[in-house]
Coordinates of C-alpha atoms and ligand atoms in Angstrom, one line a residue:
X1342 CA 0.0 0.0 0.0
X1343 CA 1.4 3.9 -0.8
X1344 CA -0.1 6.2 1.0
X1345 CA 1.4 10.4 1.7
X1346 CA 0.7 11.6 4.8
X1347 CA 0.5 15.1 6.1
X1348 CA 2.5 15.4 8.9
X1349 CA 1.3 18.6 11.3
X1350 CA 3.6 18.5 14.6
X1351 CA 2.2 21.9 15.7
X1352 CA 3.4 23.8 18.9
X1353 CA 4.4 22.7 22.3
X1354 CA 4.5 19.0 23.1
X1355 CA 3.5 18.5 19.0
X1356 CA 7.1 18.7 18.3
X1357 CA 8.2 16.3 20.5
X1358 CA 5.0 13.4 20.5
X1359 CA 4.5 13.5 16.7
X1360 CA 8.3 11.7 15.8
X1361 CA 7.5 9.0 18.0
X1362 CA 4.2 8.2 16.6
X1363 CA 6.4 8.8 12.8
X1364 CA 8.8 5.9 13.9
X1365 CA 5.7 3.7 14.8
X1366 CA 4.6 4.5 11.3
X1367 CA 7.7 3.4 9.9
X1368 CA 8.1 -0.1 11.5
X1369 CA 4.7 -0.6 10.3
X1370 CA 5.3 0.3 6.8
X1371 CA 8.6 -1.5 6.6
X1372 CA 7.6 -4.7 8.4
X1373 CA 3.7 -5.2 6.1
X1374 CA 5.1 -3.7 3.0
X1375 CA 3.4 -0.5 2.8
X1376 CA 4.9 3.2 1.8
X1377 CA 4.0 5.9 3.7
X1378 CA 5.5 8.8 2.6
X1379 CA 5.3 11.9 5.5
X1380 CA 5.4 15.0 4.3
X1381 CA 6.1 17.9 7.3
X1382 CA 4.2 21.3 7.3
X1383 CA 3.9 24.0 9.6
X1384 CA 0.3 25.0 11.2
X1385 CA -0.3 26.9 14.3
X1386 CA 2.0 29.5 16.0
X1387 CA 5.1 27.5 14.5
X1388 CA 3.2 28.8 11.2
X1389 CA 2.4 32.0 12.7
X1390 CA 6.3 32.2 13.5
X1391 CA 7.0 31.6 10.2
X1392 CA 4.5 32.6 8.0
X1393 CA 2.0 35.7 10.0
X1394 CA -0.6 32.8 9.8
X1395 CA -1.8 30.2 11.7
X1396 CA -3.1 27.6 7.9
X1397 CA -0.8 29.0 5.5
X1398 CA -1.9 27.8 1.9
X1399 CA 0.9 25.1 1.1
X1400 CA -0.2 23.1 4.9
X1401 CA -4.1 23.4 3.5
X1402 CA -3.2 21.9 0.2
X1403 CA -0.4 19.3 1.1
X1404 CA -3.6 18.2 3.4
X1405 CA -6.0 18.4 0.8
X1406 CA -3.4 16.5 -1.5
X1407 CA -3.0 13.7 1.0
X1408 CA -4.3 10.4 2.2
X1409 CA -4.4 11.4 5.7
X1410 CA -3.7 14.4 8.3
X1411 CA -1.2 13.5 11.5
X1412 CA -1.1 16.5 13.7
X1413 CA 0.4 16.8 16.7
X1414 CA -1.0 20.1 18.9
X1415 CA -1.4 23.7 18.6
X1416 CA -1.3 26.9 20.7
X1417 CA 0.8 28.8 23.5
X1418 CA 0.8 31.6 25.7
X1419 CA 2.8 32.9 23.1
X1420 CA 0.4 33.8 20.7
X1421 CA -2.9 34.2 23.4
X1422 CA -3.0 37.9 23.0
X1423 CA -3.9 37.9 19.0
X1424 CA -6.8 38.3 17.4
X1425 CA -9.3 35.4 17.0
X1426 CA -8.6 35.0 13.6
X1427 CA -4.8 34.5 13.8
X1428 CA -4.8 32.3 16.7
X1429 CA -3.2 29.2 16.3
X1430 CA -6.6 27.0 17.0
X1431 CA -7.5 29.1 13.9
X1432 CA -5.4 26.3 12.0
X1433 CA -7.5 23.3 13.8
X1434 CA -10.6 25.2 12.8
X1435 CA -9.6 25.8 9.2
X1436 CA -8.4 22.4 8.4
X1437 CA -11.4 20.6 10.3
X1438 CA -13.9 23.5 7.7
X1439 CA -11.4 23.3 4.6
X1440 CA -11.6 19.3 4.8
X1441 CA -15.1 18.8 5.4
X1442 CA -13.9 16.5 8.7
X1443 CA -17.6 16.9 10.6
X1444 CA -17.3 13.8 12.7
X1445 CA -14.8 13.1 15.2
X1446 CA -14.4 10.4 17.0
X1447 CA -13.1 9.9 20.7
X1448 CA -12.8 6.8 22.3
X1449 CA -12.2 6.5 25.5
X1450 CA -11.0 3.0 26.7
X1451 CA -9.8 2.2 30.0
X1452 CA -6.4 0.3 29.7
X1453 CA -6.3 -2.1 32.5
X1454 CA -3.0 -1.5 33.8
X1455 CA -4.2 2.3 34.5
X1456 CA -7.2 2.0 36.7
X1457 CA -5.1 3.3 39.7
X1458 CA -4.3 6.3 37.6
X1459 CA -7.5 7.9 37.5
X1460 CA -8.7 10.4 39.8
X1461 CA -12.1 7.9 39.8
X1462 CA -12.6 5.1 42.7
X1463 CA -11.5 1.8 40.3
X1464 CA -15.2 -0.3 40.7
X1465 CA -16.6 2.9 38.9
X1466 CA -14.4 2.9 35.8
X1467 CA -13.3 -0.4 35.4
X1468 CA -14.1 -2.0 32.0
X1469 CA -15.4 1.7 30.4
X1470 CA -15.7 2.0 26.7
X1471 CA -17.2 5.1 25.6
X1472 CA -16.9 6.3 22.1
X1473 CA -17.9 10.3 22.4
X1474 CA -19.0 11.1 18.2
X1475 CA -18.8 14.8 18.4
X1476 CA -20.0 17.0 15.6
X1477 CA -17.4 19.1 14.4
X1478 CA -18.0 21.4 11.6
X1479 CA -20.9 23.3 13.0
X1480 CA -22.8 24.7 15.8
X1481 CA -21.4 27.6 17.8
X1482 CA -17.9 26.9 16.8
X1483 CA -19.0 28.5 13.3
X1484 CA -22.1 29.5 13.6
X1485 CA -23.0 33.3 12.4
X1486 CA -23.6 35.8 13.5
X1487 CA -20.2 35.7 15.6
X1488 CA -17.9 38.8 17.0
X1489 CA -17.6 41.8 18.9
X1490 CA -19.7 44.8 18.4
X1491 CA -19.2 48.1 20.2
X1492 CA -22.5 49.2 21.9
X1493 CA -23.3 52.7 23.5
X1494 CA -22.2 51.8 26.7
X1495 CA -19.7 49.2 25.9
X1496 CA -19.7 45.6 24.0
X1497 CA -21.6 42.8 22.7
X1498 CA -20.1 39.7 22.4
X1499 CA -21.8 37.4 20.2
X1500 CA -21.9 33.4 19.3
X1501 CA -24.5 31.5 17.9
X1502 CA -25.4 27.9 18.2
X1503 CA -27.0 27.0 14.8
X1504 CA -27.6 23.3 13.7
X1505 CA -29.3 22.2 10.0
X1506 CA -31.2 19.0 9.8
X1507 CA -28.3 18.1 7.2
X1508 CA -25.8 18.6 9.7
X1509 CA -27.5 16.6 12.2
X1510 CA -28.7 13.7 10.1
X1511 CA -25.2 13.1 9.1
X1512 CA -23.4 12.7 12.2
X1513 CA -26.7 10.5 13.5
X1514 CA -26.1 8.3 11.1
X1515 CA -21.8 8.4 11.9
X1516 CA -22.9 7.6 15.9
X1517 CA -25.6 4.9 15.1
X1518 CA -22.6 3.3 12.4
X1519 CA -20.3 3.1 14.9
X1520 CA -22.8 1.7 17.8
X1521 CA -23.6 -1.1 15.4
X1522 CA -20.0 -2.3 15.3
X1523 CA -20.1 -1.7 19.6
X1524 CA -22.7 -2.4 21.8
X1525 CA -25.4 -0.9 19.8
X1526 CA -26.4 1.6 22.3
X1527 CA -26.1 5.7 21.2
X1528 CA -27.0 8.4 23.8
X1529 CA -27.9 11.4 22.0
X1530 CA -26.6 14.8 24.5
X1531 CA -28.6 18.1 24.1
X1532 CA -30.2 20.8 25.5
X1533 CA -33.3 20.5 24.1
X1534 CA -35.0 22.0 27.6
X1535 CA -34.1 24.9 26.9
X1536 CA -32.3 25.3 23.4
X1537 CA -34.4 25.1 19.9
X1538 CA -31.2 24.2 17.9
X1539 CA -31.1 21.3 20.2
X1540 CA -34.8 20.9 20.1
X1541 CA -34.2 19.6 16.3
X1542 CA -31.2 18.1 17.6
X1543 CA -33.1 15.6 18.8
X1544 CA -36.1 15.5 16.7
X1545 CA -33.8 14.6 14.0
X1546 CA -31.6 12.3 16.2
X1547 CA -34.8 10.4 16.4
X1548 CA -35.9 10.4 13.0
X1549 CA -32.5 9.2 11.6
X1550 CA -32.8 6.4 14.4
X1551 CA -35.8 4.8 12.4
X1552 CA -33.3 3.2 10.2
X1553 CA -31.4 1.6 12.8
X1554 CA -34.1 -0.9 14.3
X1555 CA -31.3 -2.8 15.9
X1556 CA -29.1 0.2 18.0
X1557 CA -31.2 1.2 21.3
X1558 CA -31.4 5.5 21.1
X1559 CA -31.7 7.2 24.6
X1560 CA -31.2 11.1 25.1
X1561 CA -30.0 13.1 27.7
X1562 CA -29.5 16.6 28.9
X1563 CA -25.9 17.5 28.8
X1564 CA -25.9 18.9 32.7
X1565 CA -26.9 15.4 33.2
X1566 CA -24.7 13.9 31.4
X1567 CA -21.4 15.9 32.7
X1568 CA -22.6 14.3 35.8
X1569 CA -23.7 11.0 35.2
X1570 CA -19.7 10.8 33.2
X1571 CA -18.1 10.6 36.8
X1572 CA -21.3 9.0 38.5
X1573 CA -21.6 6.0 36.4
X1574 CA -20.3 5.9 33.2
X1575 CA -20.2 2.5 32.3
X1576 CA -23.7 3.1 30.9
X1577 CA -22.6 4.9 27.9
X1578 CA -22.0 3.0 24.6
X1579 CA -21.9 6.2 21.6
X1580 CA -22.2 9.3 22.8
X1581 CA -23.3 11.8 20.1
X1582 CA -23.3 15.4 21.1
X1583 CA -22.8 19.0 19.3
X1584 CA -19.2 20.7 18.7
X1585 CA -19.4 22.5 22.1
X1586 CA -20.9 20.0 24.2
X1587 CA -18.8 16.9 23.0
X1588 CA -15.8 19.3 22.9
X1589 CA -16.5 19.5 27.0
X1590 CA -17.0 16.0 27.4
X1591 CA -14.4 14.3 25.4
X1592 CA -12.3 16.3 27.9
X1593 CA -14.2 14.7 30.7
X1594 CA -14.4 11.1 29.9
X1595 CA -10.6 11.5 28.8
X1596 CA -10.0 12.1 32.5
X1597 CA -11.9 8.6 33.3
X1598 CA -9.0 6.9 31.8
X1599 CA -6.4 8.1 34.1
X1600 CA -5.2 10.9 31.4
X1601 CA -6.2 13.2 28.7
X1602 CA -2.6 11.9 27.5
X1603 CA -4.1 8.5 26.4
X1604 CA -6.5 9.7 24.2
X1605 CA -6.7 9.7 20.4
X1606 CA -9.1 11.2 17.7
X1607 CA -10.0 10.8 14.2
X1608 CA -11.8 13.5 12.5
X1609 CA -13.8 12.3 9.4
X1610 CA -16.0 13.2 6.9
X1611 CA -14.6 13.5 3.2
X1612 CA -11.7 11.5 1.7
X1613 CA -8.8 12.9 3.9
X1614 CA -9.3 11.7 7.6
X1615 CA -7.3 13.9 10.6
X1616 CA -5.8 12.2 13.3
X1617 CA -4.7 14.1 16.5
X1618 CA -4.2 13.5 20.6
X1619 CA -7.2 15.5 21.8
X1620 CA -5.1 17.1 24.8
X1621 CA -3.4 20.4 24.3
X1622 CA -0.3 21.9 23.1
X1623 CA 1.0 21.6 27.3
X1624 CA 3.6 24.5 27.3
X1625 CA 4.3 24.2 30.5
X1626 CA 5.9 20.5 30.2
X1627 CA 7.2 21.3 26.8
X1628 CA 10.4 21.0 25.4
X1629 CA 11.6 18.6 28.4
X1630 CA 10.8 14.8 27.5
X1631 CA 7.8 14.5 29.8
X1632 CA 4.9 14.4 27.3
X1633 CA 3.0 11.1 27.0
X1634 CA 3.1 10.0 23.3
X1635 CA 0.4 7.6 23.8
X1636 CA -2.4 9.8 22.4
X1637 CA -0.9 9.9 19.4
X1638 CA 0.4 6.8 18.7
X1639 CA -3.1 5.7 19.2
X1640 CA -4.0 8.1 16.6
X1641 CA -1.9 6.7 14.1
X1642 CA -3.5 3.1 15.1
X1643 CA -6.9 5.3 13.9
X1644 CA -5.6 6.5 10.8
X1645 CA -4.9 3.0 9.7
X1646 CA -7.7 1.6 10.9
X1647 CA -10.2 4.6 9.6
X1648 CA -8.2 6.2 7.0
X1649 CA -5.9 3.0 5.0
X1650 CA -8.4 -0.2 6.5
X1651 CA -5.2 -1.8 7.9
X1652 CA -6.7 -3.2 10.9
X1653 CA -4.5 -6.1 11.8
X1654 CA -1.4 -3.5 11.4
X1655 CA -3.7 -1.2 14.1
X1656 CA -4.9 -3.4 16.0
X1657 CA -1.1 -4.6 16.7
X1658 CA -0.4 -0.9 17.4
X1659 CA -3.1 -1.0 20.6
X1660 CA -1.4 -4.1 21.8
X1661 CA 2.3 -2.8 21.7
X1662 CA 0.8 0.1 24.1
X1663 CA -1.3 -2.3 26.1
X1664 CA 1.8 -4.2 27.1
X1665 CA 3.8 -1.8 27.7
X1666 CA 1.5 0.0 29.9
X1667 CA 1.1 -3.6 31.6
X1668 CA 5.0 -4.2 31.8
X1669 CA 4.4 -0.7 33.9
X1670 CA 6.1 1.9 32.1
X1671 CA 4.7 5.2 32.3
X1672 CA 4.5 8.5 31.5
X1673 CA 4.4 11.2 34.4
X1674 CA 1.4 12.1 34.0
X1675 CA -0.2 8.5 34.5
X1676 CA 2.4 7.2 36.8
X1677 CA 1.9 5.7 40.1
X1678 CA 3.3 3.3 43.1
X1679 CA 5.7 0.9 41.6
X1680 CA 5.5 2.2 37.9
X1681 CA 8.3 2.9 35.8
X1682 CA 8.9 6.4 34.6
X1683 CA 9.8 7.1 31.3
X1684 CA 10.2 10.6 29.3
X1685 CA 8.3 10.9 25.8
X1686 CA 11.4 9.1 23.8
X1687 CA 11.6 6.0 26.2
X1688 CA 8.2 5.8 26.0
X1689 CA 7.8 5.8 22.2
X1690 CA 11.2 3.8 22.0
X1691 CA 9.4 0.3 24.7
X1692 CA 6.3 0.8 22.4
X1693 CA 8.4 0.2 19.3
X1694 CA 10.3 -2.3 21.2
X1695 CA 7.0 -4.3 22.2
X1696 CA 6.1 -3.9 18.8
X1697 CA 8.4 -5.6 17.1
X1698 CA 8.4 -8.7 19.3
X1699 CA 4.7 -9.1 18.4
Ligands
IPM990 C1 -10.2 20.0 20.8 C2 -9.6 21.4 21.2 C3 -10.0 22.4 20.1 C4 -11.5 22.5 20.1 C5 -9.3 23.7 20.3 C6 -7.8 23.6 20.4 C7 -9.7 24.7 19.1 O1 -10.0 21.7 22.5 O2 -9.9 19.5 19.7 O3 -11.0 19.5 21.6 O4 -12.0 23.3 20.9 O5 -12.1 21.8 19.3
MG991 MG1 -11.1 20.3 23.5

């Protein structure tokens, strides 16, 4: 198999995660037989840096031009005093808009070997598997009318929270796909109480629903479900939920598993998939070998599983970081009583070596 691959390492931690997920890639493609061929662009405040921008034209087309997006993370204090538009998130934004990626995908798994690591008693989060679908191409994130207006007395800050039935029949039918390969259960999260847009939210949800007899559909408030995340979450199967919403609680059921360093993403939706770590750019651990890698290397598992259908190739992936977290090497943030630390290049270095001896 060829495939090119745009390679986005971002800001912060980006730099330093992103070439251990690349050398993953790289076994992989010299062990099945398969050329991947990485090409390396700038987006965020590295492309600010450089460029004045944060999705300078030549990283929007080599994406557009490849099989697949790897990105790593953007933003920094650096660049938090610009203007909205030239922020580096600008360049998530963009490419997420420009590539037509409106699902994204977030599972989050409990590895075995890390139930001590989260914050959560054990008997509450052993055995979760929650896959949040969160709609990424709409809502309040884009919605119009957006910005700033100077009033008499002052400003006006305005967002607006706008969902199409298009929109919402589209990523319905991504969350009721995906529960039929799971356990077949989809909670749809709104606010439909109190907001209209998520009034058709779920009128839609339920309409889409009607041709998928076999998946059971339950809804539920998203105050409800920001609590019933830490109260009991091994009720959730699919959880499908707007840009804001799942954007809040991804972050949460990251946490379940111990740390938003484990988790991956997969942003889909047109031929080119995205594939990211959904935690941050972390400048305050930047720059000194501490990052967990995990995230992405799991993302790269996704982009062949999603993006290239190499499943046995991904599937190994998961296992080299399953053993490795069960021989008890860790990163700092998910280490614990008679673990072994390791900085972001050991880490990515045991995961390679696990690899190979599968
Ligand atoms: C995420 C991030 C982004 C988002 C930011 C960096 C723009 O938090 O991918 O969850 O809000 O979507
Ligand atoms: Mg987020």
């Amino acid at each position: 198999m060829k495939k090119k691959i745009a390679v986005f390492s971002g800001d912060g931690i980006g730099q330093e995660i992103v070439p251990e997920a690349i050398k993953v890639l790289d076994a992989i493609g010299s062990r099945f037989g398969h050329a991947f061929a990485c090409e390396y662009a700038q987006v965020g405040g590295a492309a600010i840096d450089s460029a004045g921008i944060p999705l300078p034209s030549d990283s929007l087309a080599l994406a557009k031009e490849s099989d697949a997006v790897l990105l790593g993370a953007v933003g920094g204090p650096k660049w938090e005093g610009l203007d909205y538009e030239r922020r580096p998130e600008r360049a998530l934004l963009g490419l997420r808009e420009q590539l037509g990626l409106f699902a994204n995908l977030r599972p989050a798994k409990i590895y075995s070997a890390l139930i001590q690591a989260s914050t959560l008693k054990p008997e509450v989060i052993d055995g979760i598997d929650v896959l949040v679908v969160r709609e990424l191409t709409g809502g309040i994130y884009f919605g119009k009318p957006k910005g700033i207006e100077t009033t008499p007395t002052g400003h006006r800050g305005v967002n607006t929270e706008v969902y199409t039935t298009e929109e919402i029949t589209r990523i319905a039918h991504v969350a009721f796909k995906s529960a039929q390969k799971r356990r077949r259960l989809v909670t749809s999260i709104d606010k439909a109480n109190v907001l209209e847009s998520s009034e058709l939210w779920r009128r839609v949800v339920i309409e889409v629903h009607k041709s998928y007899p076999d998946v059971e559909l339950r809804h539920m408030y998203v105050d409800n479900c920001a609590m019933q995340l830490v109260r009991n979450p091994k009720q959730f199967d699919v959880i499908v939920t707007t840009n804001l919403f799942g954007d809040i609680l991804s972050d949460e059921a990251a946490m379940l598993t111990g740390s938003i360093g484990m988790l991956p993403s997969a942003s889909i939706g047109s031929t080119v998939g995205m594939f990211e770590p959904i935690h941050g750019s972390a400048p305050d651990i930047a720059g000194k070998n501490m990052a967990n890698p995990i995230g992405t290397i799991a993302s790269l598992a996704m982009m062949l599983n999603y993006s290239f259908d190499l499943s046995k190739e991904a599937e190994l992936i998961e296992q080299a970081i399953q053993i490795t977290l069960d021989q008890g090497f860790r990163t700092k943030d998910i280490e614990g009583e008679g673990t072994t630390l390791l900085g972001t290049k050991e880490m990515g270095e045991t995961i390679l070596q696990n690899l190979g001896r599968l």
